[in-house]
Structures are given as structure tokens and as C-alpha cells.
Amino acid sequence: MMQESTQERPLVTFALFAYNQEKYIREAIEGAFAQTYEPLEIILSDDCSTDRTFEIMREMASEYKGPHRVVARKTKQNRGTFNHVLEVYGEMSGKLMILSAGDDISYENRCSVIVDDWKKSGVKVLFSNFEKISDSGESLGVDESSGDKEIMGWFSAEKRQEFNHGATTAYDRCMFDGLPYSETPVFSEDAVFYFIASIRKYEIRKVREPLVKYRQSINSISNASHPKIGKSDIEDFERKISWMADSYISLCDYILRFLSNDFEHVEIKKRVMKTRRFAVIRKEWLRRDILGRLGLILMCRDSREFRFLAPRLLGLNYFSTVKSRSVRMEKTYRS
């Protein structure tokens, strides 16, 4: 009888991942505690924050009186999102991991809807639509993720699936089997899991119902809530692009390591190497003088790389000045 009950309502892990998000973490945890699905294990995991994020996690976990099992834990050092997820996988008890970010808020029925769909479909990866909210929590309407077109392009010759939106994703625990940690931090964990699912031919299923309030932070690159038009804004954005390029290099290195002895996916490997080369260009141009940037132009092998580098040849100050003036002129023209 107990075995049948467990099969009907399997233990699920709701994993909330955070890093330096003390401003939003209480709302995120309240969303986790409000989940109506049982039995549920909630793991509040902090990636070695430098603010009070973990202290708030620990405080709220100790005060929780509800039906769910709650654990607060932290990494010993900052691992990056992908390694952080794998570390929590090593400690989870559930058969399914539902991921949540420390600045987002899950609807109370999120786990119930995801588990029902997972049981019916038998898929290994699920994600949902989401409601966008502003930095202050104001609703910006329901949206759908278009996914990372760069990574999706690796599978352009194959049957391409929808990209699993990281902040709304759930994974069957078999998804993590046999995956090594990355040697350098990888922050786009959804890109790695999209790749792994595609290589393993796992179906990625989208739940059309919005189940997460997804915050459009002004400090984010991937989900920024306002346009960058000032000179200093553009300079800051270009530095963030360089930082993200470094993360892309780590992502590509991990995947190339994964494919090192794989002779079946040669074309995909070539596309990954192309992405890595472009990421190196995006990372390095800020660090080089004009002669160094000319050297990078000589590295260019396609029009995309050249189009990125050519307007930046004279450096960040010149590029940001010209671009900010161009944006202002275009804005004035349109008005």
C-alpha cells in the first residue's frame, strides 16, 4: 500500500538556488513554502553569497512549521550555477528536481502542475511559461521564453526542441546521472541541460500555464528591464557582455570535454567550437589595445565576428560615445 502511494505521489525536491539576492530571497522562499504538492523536500541552497542571503534562508528554515521537509545549506565556495545544481543533486532525495531562482517567485500550484505533467508524459525535462515582474514586483504580463538561439543553433541540422527556460525548469533525477562538475564556473545551467537532453534524445516538454513570477532585474543581461542608452550604460553593458562571454567559454569547454570521445556528433562539435571562438573575441576585445584588436580581426572567420569587432576597433570609449549618440538621434527621430 505504501509503495503504491509513493508511486502515485512521489517525493519531489524543490531546489531554490541563490547568490547575493537578500533583497528578493524572502519572497522566493515564501513561494517555496506555499507549494501545495506533498510530499515535498525543499532545499534552500546558497552559492557562498557575500550578503545576508544565507542568513535569511537559515532563519526562515528554522521558523518554518509547515508540512514540507526544509533544509538550508550553502556551498563552501562560489561554484557557479551548473556546479551548484549538481552539488544539490548529490543531496536531494526526490525523484524530480524543480528549480527556482532566488529572485523569482513560484506560484503555489507550480509543483502540483509540473508533477502531474511529468507523471503523465514520462519526459525528463519540463519547463513552463512565466509571468514577468519588475524589479519591484509589479506584473508585466505573461511571457514565453524564446531560448538561447546560439545553443539551439548547434542542433540546427537535427530535430530542434524548445529551449528549457532555466528559471521555470524541472528535471528527472536521471538527467544528472554521470555528469561531471565543470572545471570553471558555468552560470547558464539551462544551456548545459538543453545540450545533454538533446544528445541523449530526451524530450523537453513545455507546460503552457505560467507557474513562475520571473523578475526582470535592471542588473541582468539576459532579462534586463530597461534599454541601455547612456554612454556609461553602454560601457557597463559591454563589460557585462565580456563577462558573459567568459561564462560561454566555460560552457563550451565543458561540452567539448563531454564530446571529447564522441565521434557521432562531429558537426555539433564544430558548431560548439565556433561559438567558443566568438566568445573569445567578445571577451578579449576589451582587454586589448588597437593593435591587439586588429589581431582579433585577423582571427575572424565569418561575418558575425567581423560585424561585432569592426565598430569596436577604436576602443570602448569611442564605441560607447558613437553608439549613445546614435541611439539618442534615433529616439529623437522616432518621437
PDB file of C-alpha atoms in Angstrom, residues 79-84 86 179-187 192 250-251 253-255 257:
ATOM      1  CA  ARG A  79      30.583  27.242  -7.684  1.00  0.00           C
ATOM      2  CA  GLY A  80      28.573  28.832 -10.498  1.00  0.00           C
ATOM      3  CA  THR A  81      25.008  27.749 -11.238  1.00  0.00           C
ATOM      4  CA  PHE A  82      25.706  24.462 -13.035  1.00  0.00           C
ATOM      5  CA  ASN A  83      28.051  23.060 -10.367  1.00  0.00           C
ATOM      6  CA  HIS A  84      25.677  24.385  -7.716  1.00  0.00           C
ATOM      7  CA  LEU A  86      24.990  19.202  -9.381  1.00  0.00           C
ATOM      8  CA  LEU A 179      27.601  14.379 -15.307  1.00  0.00           C
ATOM      9  CA  PRO A 180      30.986  15.612 -14.024  1.00  0.00           C
ATOM     10  CA  TYR A 181      31.448  19.009 -12.406  1.00  0.00           C
ATOM     11  CA  SER A 182      32.747  21.764 -14.663  1.00  0.00           C
ATOM     12  CA  GLU A 183      36.347  22.826 -14.048  1.00  0.00           C
ATOM     13  CA  THR A 184      35.421  26.522 -14.279  1.00  0.00           C
ATOM     14  CA  PRO A 185      32.102  28.148 -13.265  1.00  0.00           C
ATOM     15  CA  VAL A 186      29.238  27.751 -15.744  1.00  0.00           C
ATOM     16  CA  PHE A 187      26.320  30.061 -14.995  1.00  0.00           C
ATOM     17  CA  VAL A 192      24.155  22.572 -20.462  1.00  0.00           C
ATOM     18  CA  SER A 250      33.401  27.735 -19.731  1.00  0.00           C
ATOM     19  CA  LEU A 251      30.166  26.303 -21.114  1.00  0.00           C
ATOM     20  CA  ASP A 253      34.841  23.887 -22.698  1.00  0.00           C
ATOM     21  CA  TYR A 254      32.583  21.692 -20.570  1.00  0.00           C
ATOM     22  CA  ILE A 255      30.628  20.484 -23.592  1.00  0.00           C
ATOM     23  CA  ARG A 257      35.085  17.837 -22.771  1.00  0.00           C
TER      24      ARG A 257
END
